[in-house]
CSV table of N, CA and C in Angstrom, one decimal:
chain,number,residue,atom,x,y,z
A,1276,MET,N,-2.6,-12.3,-37.3
A,1276,MET,CA,-3.0,-11.5,-38.5
A,1276,MET,C,-3.6,-10.2,-38.0
A,1277,ARG,N,-3.2,-9.1,-38.6
A,1277,ARG,CA,-3.7,-7.8,-38.2
A,1277,ARG,C,-4.4,-7.2,-39.4
A,1278,PHE,N,-5.5,-6.5,-39.1
A,1278,PHE,CA,-6.2,-5.8,-40.1
A,1278,PHE,C,-6.9,-4.6,-39.5
A,1279,GLN,N,-7.2,-3.6,-40.4
A,1279,GLN,CA,-7.8,-2.4,-39.9
A,1279,GLN,C,-9.3,-2.6,-39.9
A,1280,GLY,N,-9.9,-2.4,-38.7
A,1280,GLY,CA,-11.4,-2.5,-38.6
A,1280,GLY,C,-12.0,-1.0,-38.6
A,1281,ARG,N,-13.2,-0.9,-38.4
A,1281,ARG,CA,-13.9,0.4,-38.4
A,1281,ARG,C,-13.4,1.3,-37.2
A,1282,CYS,N,-13.2,0.6,-36.1
A,1282,CYS,CA,-12.9,1.3,-34.8
A,1282,CYS,C,-11.4,1.2,-34.5
A,1283,GLY,N,-10.6,0.6,-35.3
A,1283,GLY,CA,-9.2,0.5,-35.0
A,1283,GLY,C,-8.6,-0.8,-35.5
A,1284,GLU,N,-7.4,-1.1,-35.1
A,1284,GLU,CA,-6.7,-2.3,-35.6
A,1284,GLU,C,-7.2,-3.5,-34.8
A,1285,VAL,N,-7.3,-4.6,-35.5
A,1285,VAL,CA,-7.8,-5.9,-34.9
A,1285,VAL,C,-6.6,-6.9,-35.2
A,1286,GLU,N,-6.3,-7.7,-34.1
A,1286,GLU,CA,-5.4,-8.8,-34.3
A,1286,GLU,C,-6.1,-10.1,-34.0
A,1287,VAL,N,-5.9,-11.0,-34.9
A,1287,VAL,CA,-6.4,-12.4,-34.7
A,1287,VAL,C,-5.2,-13.3,-34.6
A,1288,THR,N,-5.2,-14.1,-33.6
A,1288,THR,CA,-4.0,-15.0,-33.3
A,1288,THR,C,-4.1,-16.2,-34.2
A,1289,GLU,N,-3.0,-16.9,-34.3
A,1289,GLU,CA,-2.9,-18.2,-35.1
A,1289,GLU,C,-3.9,-19.2,-34.5
A,1290,LYS,N,-3.9,-19.2,-33.1
A,1290,LYS,CA,-4.8,-20.2,-32.5
A,1290,LYS,C,-6.3,-19.9,-32.9
A,1291,ALA,N,-6.7,-18.6,-33.0
A,1291,ALA,CA,-8.0,-18.3,-33.4
A,1291,ALA,C,-8.3,-18.7,-34.9
A,1292,LEU,N,-7.3,-18.5,-35.7
A,1292,LEU,CA,-7.4,-18.9,-37.1
A,1292,LEU,C,-7.6,-20.4,-37.2
A,1293,LYS,N,-6.8,-21.2,-36.4
A,1293,LYS,CA,-7.0,-22.6,-36.4
A,1293,LYS,C,-8.4,-23.0,-36.0
A,1294,LYS,N,-9.0,-22.3,-35.0
A,1294,LYS,CA,-10.3,-22.5,-34.6
A,1294,LYS,C,-11.3,-22.3,-35.7
A,1295,ILE,N,-11.1,-21.3,-36.5
A,1295,ILE,CA,-11.9,-21.1,-37.7
A,1295,ILE,C,-11.9,-22.3,-38.6
A,1296,VAL,N,-10.7,-22.9,-38.8
A,1296,VAL,CA,-10.6,-24.1,-39.7
A,1296,VAL,C,-11.4,-25.2,-39.0
A,1297,TYR,N,-11.2,-25.4,-37.7
A,1297,TYR,CA,-11.8,-26.4,-36.9
A,1297,TYR,C,-13.3,-26.4,-37.0
A,1298,TYR,N,-13.9,-25.2,-36.8
A,1298,TYR,CA,-15.4,-25.1,-36.9
A,1298,TYR,C,-15.9,-25.3,-38.3
A,1299,ALA,N,-15.1,-24.9,-39.3
A,1299,ALA,CA,-15.5,-25.1,-40.7
A,1299,ALA,C,-15.6,-26.6,-41.0
A,1300,LEU,N,-14.6,-27.3,-40.5
A,1300,LEU,CA,-14.5,-28.8,-40.7
A,1300,LEU,C,-15.6,-29.5,-39.9
A,1301,THR,N,-15.9,-29.0,-38.7
A,1301,THR,CA,-17.0,-29.5,-37.9
A,1301,THR,C,-18.4,-29.4,-38.6
A,1302,GLU,N,-18.6,-28.3,-39.2
A,1302,GLU,CA,-19.9,-28.0,-40.0
A,1302,GLU,C,-19.9,-29.0,-41.2
A,1303,LEU,N,-18.8,-29.2,-41.8
A,1303,LEU,CA,-18.7,-30.0,-43.0
A,1303,LEU,C,-19.0,-31.5,-42.7
A,1304,SER,N,-18.6,-31.9,-41.5
A,1304,SER,CA,-18.7,-33.4,-41.2
A,1304,SER,C,-20.1,-33.9,-41.3
A,1305,ASP,N,-21.1,-33.0,-41.1
A,1305,ASP,CA,-22.5,-33.5,-41.1
A,1305,ASP,C,-22.9,-33.8,-42.5
A,1306,LYS,N,-22.2,-33.3,-43.5
A,1306,LYS,CA,-22.6,-33.5,-44.9
A,1306,LYS,C,-21.8,-34.5,-45.7
A,1307,MET,N,-20.9,-35.2,-45.0
A,1307,MET,CA,-20.0,-36.1,-45.7
A,1307,MET,C,-20.5,-37.6,-45.5
A,1308,ASN,N,-20.1,-38.4,-46.4
A,1308,ASN,CA,-20.4,-39.8,-46.3
A,1308,ASN,C,-19.6,-40.4,-45.1
A,1309,VAL,N,-20.0,-41.6,-44.7
A,1309,VAL,CA,-19.5,-42.3,-43.5
A,1309,VAL,C,-17.9,-42.4,-43.5
A,1310,ALA,N,-17.4,-42.8,-44.6
A,1310,ALA,CA,-15.9,-43.0,-44.6
A,1310,ALA,C,-15.2,-41.7,-44.5
A,1311,ALA,N,-15.7,-40.7,-45.2
A,1311,ALA,CA,-15.1,-39.4,-45.2
A,1311,ALA,C,-15.3,-38.7,-43.8
A,1312,LYS,N,-16.5,-39.0,-43.2
A,1312,LYS,CA,-16.8,-38.4,-41.9
A,1312,LYS,C,-15.8,-39.0,-40.8
A,1313,ASN,N,-15.5,-40.3,-40.9
A,1313,ASN,CA,-14.6,-40.9,-40.0
A,1313,ASN,C,-13.2,-40.3,-40.1
A,1314,TRP,N,-12.8,-40.0,-41.4
A,1314,TRP,CA,-11.5,-39.4,-41.7
A,1314,TRP,C,-11.5,-38.0,-41.1
A,1315,LEU,N,-12.6,-37.3,-41.3
A,1315,LEU,CA,-12.6,-35.9,-40.8
A,1315,LEU,C,-12.6,-35.8,-39.3
A,1316,GLN,N,-13.2,-36.8,-38.6
A,1316,GLN,CA,-13.2,-36.8,-37.2
A,1316,GLN,C,-11.8,-37.0,-36.6
A,1317,LYS,N,-11.0,-37.8,-37.4
A,1317,LYS,CA,-9.6,-37.9,-37.0
A,1317,LYS,C,-8.8,-36.6,-37.1
A,1318,ILE,N,-9.1,-35.9,-38.2
A,1318,ILE,CA,-8.5,-34.6,-38.4
A,1318,ILE,C,-8.9,-33.6,-37.2
A,1319,LEU,N,-10.2,-33.6,-36.9
A,1319,LEU,CA,-10.7,-32.7,-35.9
A,1319,LEU,C,-10.0,-33.1,-34.5
A,1320,SER,N,-9.7,-34.3,-34.3
A,1320,SER,CA,-9.2,-34.7,-33.0
A,1320,SER,C,-7.8,-34.1,-32.8
A,1321,VAL,N,-7.0,-33.7,-33.8
A,1321,VAL,CA,-5.7,-33.1,-33.6
A,1321,VAL,C,-5.8,-31.7,-33.0
A,1322,PHE,N,-6.9,-31.1,-33.1
A,1322,PHE,CA,-7.1,-29.8,-32.6
A,1322,PHE,C,-7.1,-29.8,-31.1
A,1323,SER,N,-7.4,-30.9,-30.5
A,1323,SER,CA,-7.4,-31.0,-29.0
A,1323,SER,C,-6.1,-31.3,-28.4
A,1324,SER,N,-5.1,-31.6,-29.3
A,1324,SER,CA,-3.8,-32.0,-28.8
A,1324,SER,C,-2.8,-30.8,-29.0
A,1325,GLU,N,-1.6,-30.9,-28.4
A,1325,GLU,CA,-0.6,-29.9,-28.6
A,1325,GLU,C,-0.2,-29.8,-30.1
A,1326,GLU,N,0.0,-31.0,-30.7
A,1326,GLU,CA,0.5,-31.1,-32.0
A,1326,GLU,C,-0.6,-31.0,-33.0
A,1327,SER,N,-0.5,-30.1,-33.9
A,1327,SER,CA,-1.6,-29.9,-34.9
A,1327,SER,C,-1.1,-30.2,-36.3
A,1328,ASN,N,-1.9,-30.8,-37.1
A,1328,ASN,CA,-1.6,-31.0,-38.5
A,1328,ASN,C,-2.1,-29.9,-39.4
A,1329,VAL,N,-2.3,-28.8,-38.8
A,1329,VAL,CA,-2.8,-27.6,-39.6
A,1329,VAL,C,-1.7,-26.5,-39.4
A,1330,VAL,N,-1.2,-26.0,-40.6
A,1330,VAL,CA,-0.3,-24.9,-40.6
A,1330,VAL,C,-0.9,-23.7,-41.3
A,1331,ILE,N,-0.9,-22.6,-40.6
A,1331,ILE,CA,-1.5,-21.4,-41.2
A,1331,ILE,C,-0.4,-20.4,-41.4
A,1332,THR,N,-0.3,-19.9,-42.7
A,1332,THR,CA,0.7,-18.9,-43.0
A,1332,THR,C,0.0,-17.6,-43.5
A,1333,GLU,N,0.4,-16.5,-42.9
A,1333,GLU,CA,-0.2,-15.2,-43.2
A,1333,GLU,C,0.8,-14.5,-44.2
A,1334,ASN,N,0.2,-14.0,-45.2
A,1334,ASN,CA,1.0,-13.2,-46.2
A,1334,ASN,C,0.2,-11.9,-46.4
A,1335,GLY,N,0.4,-10.9,-45.5
A,1335,GLY,CA,-0.3,-9.7,-45.6
A,1335,GLY,C,-1.8,-9.8,-45.5
A,1336,GLU,N,-2.5,-9.6,-46.6
A,1336,GLU,CA,-3.9,-9.7,-46.7
A,1336,GLU,C,-4.5,-11.1,-47.1
A,1337,SER,N,-3.5,-12.1,-47.1
A,1337,SER,CA,-4.0,-13.4,-47.5
A,1337,SER,C,-3.5,-14.4,-46.5
A,1338,VAL,N,-4.2,-15.6,-46.5
A,1338,VAL,CA,-3.9,-16.7,-45.6
A,1338,VAL,C,-3.8,-18.0,-46.4
A,1339,THR,N,-2.8,-18.8,-46.1
A,1339,THR,CA,-2.6,-20.1,-46.6
A,1339,THR,C,-2.8,-21.1,-45.5
A,1340,VAL,N,-3.7,-22.1,-45.7
A,1340,VAL,CA,-4.0,-23.2,-44.8
A,1340,VAL,C,-3.4,-24.5,-45.4
A,1341,ASP,N,-2.5,-25.1,-44.7
A,1341,ASP,CA,-2.0,-26.4,-45.1
A,1341,ASP,C,-2.5,-27.5,-44.1
A,1342,LEU,N,-3.2,-28.4,-44.7
A,1342,LEU,CA,-3.6,-29.6,-43.9
A,1342,LEU,C,-2.8,-30.8,-44.2
A,1343,TYR,N,-2.2,-31.4,-43.2
A,1343,TYR,CA,-1.4,-32.6,-43.4
A,1343,TYR,C,-2.2,-33.8,-42.8
A,1344,VAL,N,-2.6,-34.7,-43.7
A,1344,VAL,CA,-3.6,-35.7,-43.3
A,1344,VAL,C,-3.2,-37.1,-43.8
A,1345,ALA,N,-3.8,-38.0,-43.0
A,1345,ALA,CA,-3.8,-39.5,-43.4
A,1345,ALA,C,-5.2,-39.8,-43.9
A,1346,ILE,N,-5.3,-40.3,-45.1
A,1346,ILE,CA,-6.7,-40.5,-45.7
A,1346,ILE,C,-7.0,-42.0,-45.6
A,1347,GLY,N,-8.2,-42.3,-45.3
A,1347,GLY,CA,-8.6,-43.7,-45.3
A,1347,GLY,C,-8.8,-44.2,-46.7
A,1348,TYR,N,-8.4,-45.5,-46.9
A,1348,TYR,CA,-8.6,-46.2,-48.2
A,1348,TYR,C,-10.0,-46.2,-48.6
A,1349,GLY,N,-10.3,-45.8,-49.9
A,1349,GLY,CA,-11.7,-45.8,-50.4
A,1349,GLY,C,-12.3,-44.4,-50.4
A,1350,ILE,N,-11.6,-43.4,-49.8
A,1350,ILE,CA,-12.2,-42.1,-49.8
A,1350,ILE,C,-11.7,-41.4,-51.1
A,1351,ASN,N,-12.7,-40.8,-51.8
A,1351,ASN,CA,-12.4,-40.0,-53.0
A,1351,ASN,C,-11.7,-38.7,-52.6
A,1352,ILE,N,-10.3,-38.7,-52.8
A,1352,ILE,CA,-9.5,-37.6,-52.3
A,1352,ILE,C,-9.9,-36.3,-53.0
A,1353,PRO,N,-10.0,-36.2,-54.3
A,1353,PRO,CA,-10.3,-35.0,-54.9
A,1353,PRO,C,-11.6,-34.4,-54.5
A,1354,GLU,N,-12.6,-35.3,-54.4
A,1354,GLU,CA,-14.0,-34.8,-54.0
A,1354,GLU,C,-14.0,-34.3,-52.5
A,1355,THR,N,-13.3,-35.0,-51.7
A,1355,THR,CA,-13.2,-34.6,-50.3
A,1355,THR,C,-12.4,-33.3,-50.1
A,1356,PHE,N,-11.3,-33.2,-50.8
A,1356,PHE,CA,-10.5,-32.0,-50.8
A,1356,PHE,C,-11.3,-30.8,-51.3
A,1357,SER,N,-12.0,-31.0,-52.3
A,1357,SER,CA,-12.9,-29.9,-52.9
A,1357,SER,C,-13.9,-29.4,-51.9
A,1358,ALA,N,-14.5,-30.3,-51.2
A,1358,ALA,CA,-15.5,-29.9,-50.2
A,1358,ALA,C,-14.8,-29.2,-49.0
A,1359,VAL,N,-13.7,-29.7,-48.6
A,1359,VAL,CA,-12.9,-29.1,-47.4
A,1359,VAL,C,-12.5,-27.7,-47.8
A,1360,LYS,N,-11.9,-27.6,-49.0
A,1360,LYS,CA,-11.4,-26.3,-49.4
A,1360,LYS,C,-12.5,-25.3,-49.5
A,1361,GLU,N,-13.6,-25.6,-50.2
A,1361,GLU,CA,-14.7,-24.7,-50.3
A,1361,GLU,C,-15.2,-24.2,-49.0
A,1362,LYS,N,-15.3,-25.2,-48.0
A,1362,LYS,CA,-15.9,-24.8,-46.7
A,1362,LYS,C,-14.9,-23.9,-45.9
A,1363,ILE,N,-13.6,-24.2,-46.0
A,1363,ILE,CA,-12.7,-23.3,-45.3
A,1363,ILE,C,-12.7,-21.9,-45.9
A,1364,ILE,N,-12.6,-21.8,-47.2
A,1364,ILE,CA,-12.6,-20.5,-47.9
A,1364,ILE,C,-13.9,-19.7,-47.5
A,1365,GLU,N,-15.0,-20.4,-47.6
A,1365,GLU,CA,-16.3,-19.8,-47.2
A,1365,GLU,C,-16.3,-19.2,-45.8
A,1366,THR,N,-15.8,-20.0,-44.9
A,1366,THR,CA,-15.8,-19.6,-43.5
A,1366,THR,C,-14.9,-18.4,-43.2
A,1367,PHE,N,-13.7,-18.4,-43.8
A,1367,PHE,CA,-12.8,-17.3,-43.7
A,1367,PHE,C,-13.4,-16.0,-44.3
A,1368,LYS,N,-14.1,-16.2,-45.4
A,1368,LYS,CA,-14.8,-15.0,-46.0
A,1368,LYS,C,-15.9,-14.5,-45.1
A,1369,LYS,N,-16.6,-15.4,-44.5
A,1369,LYS,CA,-17.7,-15.0,-43.6
A,1369,LYS,C,-17.3,-14.3,-42.3
A,1370,HIS,N,-16.3,-14.9,-41.7
A,1370,HIS,CA,-15.9,-14.4,-40.3
A,1370,HIS,C,-14.7,-13.4,-40.4
A,1371,MET,N,-13.9,-13.4,-41.4
A,1371,MET,CA,-12.8,-12.5,-41.4
A,1371,MET,C,-12.8,-11.6,-42.6
A,1372,ALA,N,-13.8,-11.7,-43.5
A,1372,ALA,CA,-13.9,-10.9,-44.7
A,1372,ALA,C,-12.6,-11.0,-45.5
A,1373,LEU,N,-12.0,-12.2,-45.5
A,1373,LEU,CA,-10.8,-12.5,-46.3
A,1373,LEU,C,-11.2,-13.1,-47.6
A,1374,GLU,N,-10.8,-12.5,-48.7
A,1374,GLU,CA,-11.0,-13.0,-50.0
A,1374,GLU,C,-9.9,-13.9,-50.5
A,1375,ASN,N,-8.7,-13.7,-50.0
A,1375,ASN,CA,-7.5,-14.4,-50.5
A,1375,ASN,C,-7.2,-15.5,-49.5
A,1376,VAL,N,-7.8,-16.7,-49.6
A,1376,VAL,CA,-7.5,-17.8,-48.8
A,1376,VAL,C,-7.2,-19.0,-49.7
A,1377,ASP,N,-6.0,-19.6,-49.5
A,1377,ASP,CA,-5.6,-20.7,-50.2
A,1377,ASP,C,-5.5,-21.9,-49.3
A,1378,VAL,N,-6.0,-23.0,-49.8
A,1378,VAL,CA,-6.1,-24.3,-48.9
A,1378,VAL,C,-5.3,-25.3,-49.7
A,1379,ASN,N,-4.4,-26.0,-49.0
A,1379,ASN,CA,-3.6,-27.1,-49.5
A,1379,ASN,C,-3.8,-28.3,-48.6
A,1380,MET,N,-4.0,-29.4,-49.2
A,1380,MET,CA,-4.1,-30.7,-48.5
A,1380,MET,C,-3.0,-31.6,-48.9
A,1381,HIS,N,-2.2,-32.0,-47.9
A,1381,HIS,CA,-1.0,-32.8,-48.1
A,1381,HIS,C,-1.4,-34.2,-47.6
A,1382,VAL,N,-1.6,-35.2,-48.4
A,1382,VAL,CA,-1.9,-36.5,-48.0
A,1382,VAL,C,-0.5,-37.2,-47.7
A,1383,THR,N,-0.3,-37.5,-46.4
A,1383,THR,CA,0.9,-38.0,-45.9
A,1383,THR,C,0.9,-39.5,-45.8
A,1384,GLU,N,-0.3,-40.1,-45.7
A,1384,GLU,CA,-0.4,-41.5,-45.5
A,1384,GLU,C,-1.8,-42.0,-46.0
A,1385,LEU,N,-1.9,-43.2,-46.4
A,1385,LEU,CA,-3.1,-43.8,-46.8
A,1385,LEU,C,-3.3,-45.0,-45.8
A,1386,LYS,N,-4.5,-45.0,-45.2
A,1386,LYS,CA,-4.8,-46.0,-44.2
A,1386,LYS,C,-5.9,-46.9,-44.6
């Protein structure tokens, strides 16, 4: 992603954008209940591997974050998604000054 800064053009790599998502989710894990926290830890563990379940698409001045996740049985999916979405949007706004961030969560499996 490229944007114009005060002193010139700035480029942020996809890897850096994924790290923003990672840190947002890390901060969020402290505020979640035990079941959701365990689910979130599994999501965070994919960031340390080659294969990531996070896809970031850049569309000019906007970013779309797609999370592909397996959710634990008993977790309130809408409530958890709402918290995750809010935190990711807030973090992109704070660190990248991006107003147009869309977050999608795709539940691929129920465990």
